[in-house]
Short mmCIF file of C-alpha atoms in Angstrom, two decimals:
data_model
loop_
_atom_site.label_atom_id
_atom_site.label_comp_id
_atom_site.label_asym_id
_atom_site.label_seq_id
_atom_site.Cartn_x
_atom_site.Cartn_y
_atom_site.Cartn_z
CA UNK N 1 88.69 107.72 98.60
CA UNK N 2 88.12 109.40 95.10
CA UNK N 3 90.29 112.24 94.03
CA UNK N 4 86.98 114.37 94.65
CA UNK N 5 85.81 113.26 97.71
CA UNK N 6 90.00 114.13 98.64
CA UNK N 7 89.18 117.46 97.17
CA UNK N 8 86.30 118.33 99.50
CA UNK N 9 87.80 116.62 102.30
CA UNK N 10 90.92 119.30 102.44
CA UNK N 11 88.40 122.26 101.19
CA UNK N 12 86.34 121.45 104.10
CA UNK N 13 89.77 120.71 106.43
CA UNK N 14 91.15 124.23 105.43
CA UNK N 15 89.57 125.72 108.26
CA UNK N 16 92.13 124.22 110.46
CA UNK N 17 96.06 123.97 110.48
CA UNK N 18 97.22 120.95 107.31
CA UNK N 19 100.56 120.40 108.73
CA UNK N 20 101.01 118.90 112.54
CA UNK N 21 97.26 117.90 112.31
CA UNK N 22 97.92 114.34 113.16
CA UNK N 23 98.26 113.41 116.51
CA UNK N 24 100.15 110.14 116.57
CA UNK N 25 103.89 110.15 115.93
CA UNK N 26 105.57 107.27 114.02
CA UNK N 27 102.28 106.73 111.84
CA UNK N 28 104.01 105.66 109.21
CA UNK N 29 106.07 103.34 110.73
CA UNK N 30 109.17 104.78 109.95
CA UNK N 31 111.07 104.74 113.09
CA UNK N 32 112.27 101.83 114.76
CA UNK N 33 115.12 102.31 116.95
CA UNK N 34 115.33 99.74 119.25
CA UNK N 35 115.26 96.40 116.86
CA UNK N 36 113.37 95.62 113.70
CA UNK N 37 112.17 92.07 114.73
CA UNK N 38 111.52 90.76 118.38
CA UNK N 39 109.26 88.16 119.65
CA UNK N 40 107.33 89.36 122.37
CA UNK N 41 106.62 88.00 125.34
CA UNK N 42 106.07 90.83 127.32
CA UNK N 43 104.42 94.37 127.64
CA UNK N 44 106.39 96.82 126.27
CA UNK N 45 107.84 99.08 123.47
CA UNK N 46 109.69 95.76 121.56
CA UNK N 47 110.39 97.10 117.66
CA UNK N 48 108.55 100.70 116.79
CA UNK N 49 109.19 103.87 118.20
CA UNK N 50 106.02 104.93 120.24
CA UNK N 51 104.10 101.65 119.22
CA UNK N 52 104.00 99.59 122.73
CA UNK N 53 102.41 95.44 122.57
CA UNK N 54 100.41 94.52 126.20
CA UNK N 55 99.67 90.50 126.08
CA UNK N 56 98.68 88.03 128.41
CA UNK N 57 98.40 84.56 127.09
CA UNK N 58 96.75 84.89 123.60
CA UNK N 59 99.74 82.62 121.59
CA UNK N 60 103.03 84.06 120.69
CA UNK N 61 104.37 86.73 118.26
CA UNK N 62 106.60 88.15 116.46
CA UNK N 63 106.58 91.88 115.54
CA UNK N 64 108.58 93.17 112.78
CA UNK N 65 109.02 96.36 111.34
CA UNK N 66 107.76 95.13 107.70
CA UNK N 67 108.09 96.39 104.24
CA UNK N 68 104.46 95.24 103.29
CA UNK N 69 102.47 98.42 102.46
CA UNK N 70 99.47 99.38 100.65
CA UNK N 71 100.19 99.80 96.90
CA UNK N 72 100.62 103.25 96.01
CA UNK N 73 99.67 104.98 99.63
CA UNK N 74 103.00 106.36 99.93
CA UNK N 75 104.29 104.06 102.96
CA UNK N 76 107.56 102.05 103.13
CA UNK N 77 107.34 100.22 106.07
CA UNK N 78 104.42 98.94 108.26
CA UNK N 79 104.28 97.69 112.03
CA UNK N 80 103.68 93.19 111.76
CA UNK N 81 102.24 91.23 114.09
CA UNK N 82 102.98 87.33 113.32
CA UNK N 83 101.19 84.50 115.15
CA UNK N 84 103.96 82.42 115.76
CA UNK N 85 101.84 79.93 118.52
CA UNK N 86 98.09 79.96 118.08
CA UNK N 87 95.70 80.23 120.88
CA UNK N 88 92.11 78.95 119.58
CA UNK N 89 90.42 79.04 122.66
CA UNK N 90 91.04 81.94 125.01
CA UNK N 91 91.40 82.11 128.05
CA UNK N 92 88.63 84.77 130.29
CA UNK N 93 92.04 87.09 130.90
CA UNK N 94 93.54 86.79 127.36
CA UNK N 95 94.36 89.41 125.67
CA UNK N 96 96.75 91.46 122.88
CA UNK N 97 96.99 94.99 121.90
CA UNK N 98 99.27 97.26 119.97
CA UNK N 99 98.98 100.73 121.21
CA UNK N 100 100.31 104.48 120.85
CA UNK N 101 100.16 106.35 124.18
CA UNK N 102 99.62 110.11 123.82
CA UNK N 103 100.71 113.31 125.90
CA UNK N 104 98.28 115.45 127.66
CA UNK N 105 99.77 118.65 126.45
CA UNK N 106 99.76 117.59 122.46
CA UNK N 107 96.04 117.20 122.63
CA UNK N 108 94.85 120.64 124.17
CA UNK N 109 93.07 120.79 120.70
CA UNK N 110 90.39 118.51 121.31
CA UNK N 111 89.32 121.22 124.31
CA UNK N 112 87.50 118.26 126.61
CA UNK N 113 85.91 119.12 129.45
CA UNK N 114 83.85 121.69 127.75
CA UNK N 115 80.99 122.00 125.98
CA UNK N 116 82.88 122.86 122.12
CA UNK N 117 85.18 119.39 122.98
CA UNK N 118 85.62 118.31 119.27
CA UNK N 119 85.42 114.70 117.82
CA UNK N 120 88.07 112.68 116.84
CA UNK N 121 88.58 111.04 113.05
CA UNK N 122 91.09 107.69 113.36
CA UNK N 123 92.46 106.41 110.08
CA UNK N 124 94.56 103.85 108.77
CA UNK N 125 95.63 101.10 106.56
CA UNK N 126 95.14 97.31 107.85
CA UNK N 127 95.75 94.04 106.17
CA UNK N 128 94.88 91.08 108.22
CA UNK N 129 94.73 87.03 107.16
CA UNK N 130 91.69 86.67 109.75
CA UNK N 131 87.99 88.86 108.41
CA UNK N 132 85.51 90.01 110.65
CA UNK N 133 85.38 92.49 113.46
CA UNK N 134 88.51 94.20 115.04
CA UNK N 135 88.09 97.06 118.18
CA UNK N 136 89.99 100.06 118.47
CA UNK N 137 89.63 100.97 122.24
CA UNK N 138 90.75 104.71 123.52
CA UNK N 139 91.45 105.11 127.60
CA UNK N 140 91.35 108.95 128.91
CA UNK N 141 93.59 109.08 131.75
CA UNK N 142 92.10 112.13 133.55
CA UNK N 143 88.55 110.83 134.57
CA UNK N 144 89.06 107.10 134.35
CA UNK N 145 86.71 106.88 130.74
CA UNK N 146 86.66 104.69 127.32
CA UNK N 147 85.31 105.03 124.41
CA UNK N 148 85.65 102.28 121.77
CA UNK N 149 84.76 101.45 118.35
CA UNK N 150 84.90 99.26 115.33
CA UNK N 151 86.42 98.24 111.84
CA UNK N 152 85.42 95.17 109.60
CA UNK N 153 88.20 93.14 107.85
CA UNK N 154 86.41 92.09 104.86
CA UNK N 155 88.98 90.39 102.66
CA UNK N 156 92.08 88.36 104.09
CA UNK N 157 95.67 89.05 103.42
CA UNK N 158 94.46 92.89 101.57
CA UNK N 159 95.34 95.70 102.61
CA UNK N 160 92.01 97.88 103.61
CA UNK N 161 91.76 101.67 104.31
CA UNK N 162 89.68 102.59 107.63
CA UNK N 163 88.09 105.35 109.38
CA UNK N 164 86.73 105.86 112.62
CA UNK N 165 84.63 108.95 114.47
CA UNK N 166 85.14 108.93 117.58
CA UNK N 167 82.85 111.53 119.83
CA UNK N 168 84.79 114.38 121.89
CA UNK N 169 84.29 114.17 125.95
CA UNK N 170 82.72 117.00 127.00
CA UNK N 171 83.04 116.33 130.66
CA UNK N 172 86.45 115.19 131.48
CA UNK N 173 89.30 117.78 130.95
CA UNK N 174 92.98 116.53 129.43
CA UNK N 175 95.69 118.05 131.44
CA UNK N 176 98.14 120.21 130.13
CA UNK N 177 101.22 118.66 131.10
CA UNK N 178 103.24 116.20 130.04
CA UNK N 179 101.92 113.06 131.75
CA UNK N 180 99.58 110.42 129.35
CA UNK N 181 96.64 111.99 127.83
CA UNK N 182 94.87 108.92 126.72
CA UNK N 183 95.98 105.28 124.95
CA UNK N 184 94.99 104.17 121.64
CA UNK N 185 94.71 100.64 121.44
CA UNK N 186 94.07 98.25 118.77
CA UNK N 187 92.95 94.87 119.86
CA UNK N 188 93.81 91.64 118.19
CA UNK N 189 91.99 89.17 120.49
CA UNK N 190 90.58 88.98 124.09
CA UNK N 191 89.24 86.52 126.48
CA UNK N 192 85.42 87.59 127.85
CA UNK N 193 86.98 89.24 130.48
CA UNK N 194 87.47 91.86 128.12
CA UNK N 195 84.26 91.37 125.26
CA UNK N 196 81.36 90.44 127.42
CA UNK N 197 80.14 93.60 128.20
CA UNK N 198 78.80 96.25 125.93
CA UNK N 199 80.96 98.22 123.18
CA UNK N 200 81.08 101.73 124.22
CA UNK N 201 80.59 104.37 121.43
CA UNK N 202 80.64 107.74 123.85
CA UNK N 203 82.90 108.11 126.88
CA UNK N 204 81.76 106.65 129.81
CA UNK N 205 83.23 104.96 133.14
CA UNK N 206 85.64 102.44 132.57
CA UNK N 207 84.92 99.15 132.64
CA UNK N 208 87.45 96.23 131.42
CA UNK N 209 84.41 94.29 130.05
CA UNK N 210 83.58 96.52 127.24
CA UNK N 211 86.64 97.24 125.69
CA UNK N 212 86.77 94.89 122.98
CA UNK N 213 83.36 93.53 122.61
CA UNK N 214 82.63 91.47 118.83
CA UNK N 215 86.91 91.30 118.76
CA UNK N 216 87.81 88.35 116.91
CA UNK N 217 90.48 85.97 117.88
CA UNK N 218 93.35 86.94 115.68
CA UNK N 219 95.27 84.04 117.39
CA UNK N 220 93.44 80.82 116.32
CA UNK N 221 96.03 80.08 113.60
CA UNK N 222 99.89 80.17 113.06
CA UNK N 223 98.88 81.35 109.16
CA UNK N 224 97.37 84.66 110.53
CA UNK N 225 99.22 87.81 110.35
CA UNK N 226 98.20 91.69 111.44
CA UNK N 227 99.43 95.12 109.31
CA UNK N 228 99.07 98.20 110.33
CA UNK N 229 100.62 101.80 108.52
CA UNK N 230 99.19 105.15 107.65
CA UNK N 231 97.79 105.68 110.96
CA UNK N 232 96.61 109.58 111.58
CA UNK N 233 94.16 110.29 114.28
CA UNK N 234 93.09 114.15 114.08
CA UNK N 235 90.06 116.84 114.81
CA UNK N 236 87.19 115.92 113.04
CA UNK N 237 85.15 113.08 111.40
CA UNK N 238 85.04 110.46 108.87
CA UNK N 239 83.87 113.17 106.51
CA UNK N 240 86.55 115.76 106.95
CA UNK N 241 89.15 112.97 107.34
CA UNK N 242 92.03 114.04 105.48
CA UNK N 243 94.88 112.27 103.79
CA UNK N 244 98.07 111.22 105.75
CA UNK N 245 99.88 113.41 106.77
CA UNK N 246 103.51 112.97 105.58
CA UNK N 247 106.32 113.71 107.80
CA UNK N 248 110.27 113.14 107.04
CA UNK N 249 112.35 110.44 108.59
CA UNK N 250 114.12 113.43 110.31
CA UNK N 251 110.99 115.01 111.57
CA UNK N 252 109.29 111.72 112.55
CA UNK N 253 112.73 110.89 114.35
CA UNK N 254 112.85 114.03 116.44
CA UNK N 255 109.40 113.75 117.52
CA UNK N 256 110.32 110.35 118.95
CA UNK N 257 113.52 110.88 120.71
CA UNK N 258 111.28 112.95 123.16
CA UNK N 259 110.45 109.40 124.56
CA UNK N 260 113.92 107.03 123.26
CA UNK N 261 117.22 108.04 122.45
CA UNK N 262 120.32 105.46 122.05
CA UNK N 263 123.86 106.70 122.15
CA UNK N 264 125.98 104.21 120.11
CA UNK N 265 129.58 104.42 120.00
CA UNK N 266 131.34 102.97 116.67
CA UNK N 267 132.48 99.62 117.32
CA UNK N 268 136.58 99.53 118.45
CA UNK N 269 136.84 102.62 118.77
CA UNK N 270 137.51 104.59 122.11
CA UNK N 271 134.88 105.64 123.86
CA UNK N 272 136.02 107.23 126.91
CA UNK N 273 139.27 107.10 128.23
CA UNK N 274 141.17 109.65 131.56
CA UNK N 275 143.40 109.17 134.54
CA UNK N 276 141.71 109.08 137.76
CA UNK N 277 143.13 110.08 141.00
CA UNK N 278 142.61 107.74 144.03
CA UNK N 279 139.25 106.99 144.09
CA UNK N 280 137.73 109.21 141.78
CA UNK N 281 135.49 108.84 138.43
CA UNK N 282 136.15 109.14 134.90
CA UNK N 283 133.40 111.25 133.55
CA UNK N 284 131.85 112.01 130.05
CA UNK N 285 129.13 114.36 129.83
CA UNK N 286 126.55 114.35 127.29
CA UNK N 287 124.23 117.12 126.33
CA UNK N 288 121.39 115.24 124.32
CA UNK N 289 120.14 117.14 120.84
CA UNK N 290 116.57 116.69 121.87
CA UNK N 291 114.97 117.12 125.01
CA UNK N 292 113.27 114.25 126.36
CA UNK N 293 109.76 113.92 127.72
CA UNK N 294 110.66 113.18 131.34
CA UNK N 295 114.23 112.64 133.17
CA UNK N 296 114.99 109.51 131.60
CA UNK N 297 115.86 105.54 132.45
CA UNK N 298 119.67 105.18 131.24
CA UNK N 299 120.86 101.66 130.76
CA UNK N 300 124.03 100.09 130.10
CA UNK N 301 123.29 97.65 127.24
CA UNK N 302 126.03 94.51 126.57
CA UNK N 303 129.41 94.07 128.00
CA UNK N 304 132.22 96.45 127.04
CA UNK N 305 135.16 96.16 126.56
CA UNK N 306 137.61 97.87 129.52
CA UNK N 307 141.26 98.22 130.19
CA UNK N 308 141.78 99.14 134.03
CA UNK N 309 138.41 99.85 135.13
CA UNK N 310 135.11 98.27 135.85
CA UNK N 311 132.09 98.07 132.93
CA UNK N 312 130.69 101.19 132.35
CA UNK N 313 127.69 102.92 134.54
CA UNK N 314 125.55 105.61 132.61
CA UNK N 315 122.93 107.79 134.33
CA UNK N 316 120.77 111.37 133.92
CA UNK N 317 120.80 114.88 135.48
CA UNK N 318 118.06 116.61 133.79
CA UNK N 319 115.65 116.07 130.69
CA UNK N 320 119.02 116.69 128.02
CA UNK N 321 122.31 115.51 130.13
CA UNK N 322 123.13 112.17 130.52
CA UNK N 323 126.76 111.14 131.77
CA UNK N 324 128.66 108.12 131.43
CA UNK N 325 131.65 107.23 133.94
CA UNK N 326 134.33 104.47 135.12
CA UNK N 327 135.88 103.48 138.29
CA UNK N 328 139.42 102.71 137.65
CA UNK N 329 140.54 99.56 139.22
CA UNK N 330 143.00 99.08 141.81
CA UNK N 331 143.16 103.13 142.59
CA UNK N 332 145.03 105.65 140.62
CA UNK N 333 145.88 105.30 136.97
CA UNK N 334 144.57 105.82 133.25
CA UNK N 335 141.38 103.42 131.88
CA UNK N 336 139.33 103.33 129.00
CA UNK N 337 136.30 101.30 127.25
CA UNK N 338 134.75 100.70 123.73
CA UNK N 339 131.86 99.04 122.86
CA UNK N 340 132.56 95.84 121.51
CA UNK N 341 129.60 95.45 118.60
CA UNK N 342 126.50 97.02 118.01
CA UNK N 343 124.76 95.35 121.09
CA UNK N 344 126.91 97.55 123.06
CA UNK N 345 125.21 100.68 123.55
CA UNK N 346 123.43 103.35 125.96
CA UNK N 347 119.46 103.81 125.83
CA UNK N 348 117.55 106.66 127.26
CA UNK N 349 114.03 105.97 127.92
CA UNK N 350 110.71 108.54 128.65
CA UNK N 351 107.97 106.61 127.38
CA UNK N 352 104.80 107.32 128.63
#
């Protein structure tokens, strides 16, 4: 974009709010704290906060929170896919997406369901080794509908600036709660079960066939690689798109740890220690610094280290407390544990 056509973009984007105007959190792929490289072989949320992977067949891969960027764009990291076992031919129920999931309540904005619903502008920075056609493929929640649409890769292994309008539904409401407003998805390949219908451009009834129709196969060769960074999805269109949106690391973390949070005790050191009476628990309490989503998933994560009691057992009571205890061995008597290394940790998960 020229530095005039960025001019007139935020003269005509003034009528609106410029700060919290982008929709997706972790954009810039800033945030990662679960790991920074995993091979997937599973759905789930692997490396990047709020960025899950779905696959069935379609090779393997490994997804890596990268420091490949766009040259002067402002990022520092970007979310990498790497095709680590190719799949040439697909199979019909092959497929592999990388997707941001979105609460109901945080896009009230769009007002769908009515007649002023407003469209949608998606941008971002891509760099892909395979050209051609790639789908972006959105799923509302309330009302069952898709809409879908397109970007062209036209040089391989360069990093390429795209923009998408996407139409606003004016028949199906978004619920204002805190339950999954609607997926974005970016495809990377699909069998036909998935691309033999036809490409849907305005919302209509879902229908697995057109999701990703013209998708090509980024999966045919162990040389091909996927980037993605700089992603902003916000009221408007591909004229009134504005530029990212630039949040700090502290910001962008907050926003996330409504969905993840990890409590990770320094290695060695005690974590919890007390004297229990008969048959009773040690307890530790923990009042979390941001509220989650949902009342989270607490896991246990590696094997402590414990003197007297058994391995730790951590679980929630509301949206911010989360308590840890022990069950000391043998009946009456002091106990403590530490965490071993840094694989020894807590994890609190809301995801959507």
């Amino acid at each position: 974009m020229s530095k005039a056509a960025e001019l007139a973009s935020l003269a005509t984007a003034s009528e609106t709010a410029l700060s919290n105007r982008n929709i997706v959190i972790n954009g810039a792929m800033q945030i990662s704290e679960r790991a920074t490289s995993v091979a997937i072989s599973s759905d789930g949320y692997h490396t990047l906060d709020r960025w899950r992977t779905a696959i069935s067949g379609l090779g393997s891969w490994t997804q890596t929170q990268s420091t490949d960027v766009p040259t002067g764009a402002g990022f520092a990291s970007s979310l990498k896919m790497d095709c680590t076992s190719a799949d040439a031919s697909p199979a019909a129920g092959d497929y592999l997406q990388v997707a941001t999931r979105i609460e109901g309540q945080d896009v009230q904005r769009l007002k769908y369901g009515t007649s002023s619903a407003e469209s949608m502008v998606l941008s971002f920075w891509v760099k892909s080794t395979k050209t051609g056609v790639n789908v972006v493929s959105f799923y509302q929640d309330d009302g069952a509908k898709q809409i879908s649409g397109s970007y062209t890769i036209g040089t391989s292994n360069t990093w390429e600036y795209k923009t998408i309008t996407f139409v606003g539904n004016t028949v199906n409401a978004i619920a204002n709660d805190n339950t999954r407003g609607f997926q974005v998805a970016w495809y990377l390949g699909a069998g036909s079960n998935r691309t033999s219908g036809t490409l849907r451009t305005t919302w209509t009834a879902y229908a697995t066939a057109d999701e990703a129709v013209g998708q090509v196969n980024n999966a045919d060769s162990t040389s091909n690689d996927w980037l993605i960074t700089g992603v902003q999805l916000e009221v408007g269109t591909v004229v009134t798109a504005t530029p990212f949106e630039h949040r700090s690391v502290g910001q962008e973390l907050a926003l996330c740890q409504r969905y993840y949070q990890t409590i990770n005790p320094k290695v060695n050191s005690i974590f919890a220690a007390g004297y229990q009476n008969n048959s009773e628990r040690i307890s530790q309490v923990h009042r979390l610094g941001i509220e989650m989503r949902t009342e989270p998933t607490c896991t246990v994560n590696g094997t402590w280290t414990v003197s007297g009691c058994d391995q730790p057992v951590f679980t929630s009571f509301s949206k911010n407390v989360v308590s840890t205890h022990i069950l000391k061995s043998g009946g009456a008597g002091s106990a403590y544990y530490h965490a071993n290394g840094t694989d020894d940790f807590f994890s609190m998960d809301a995801e959507l």
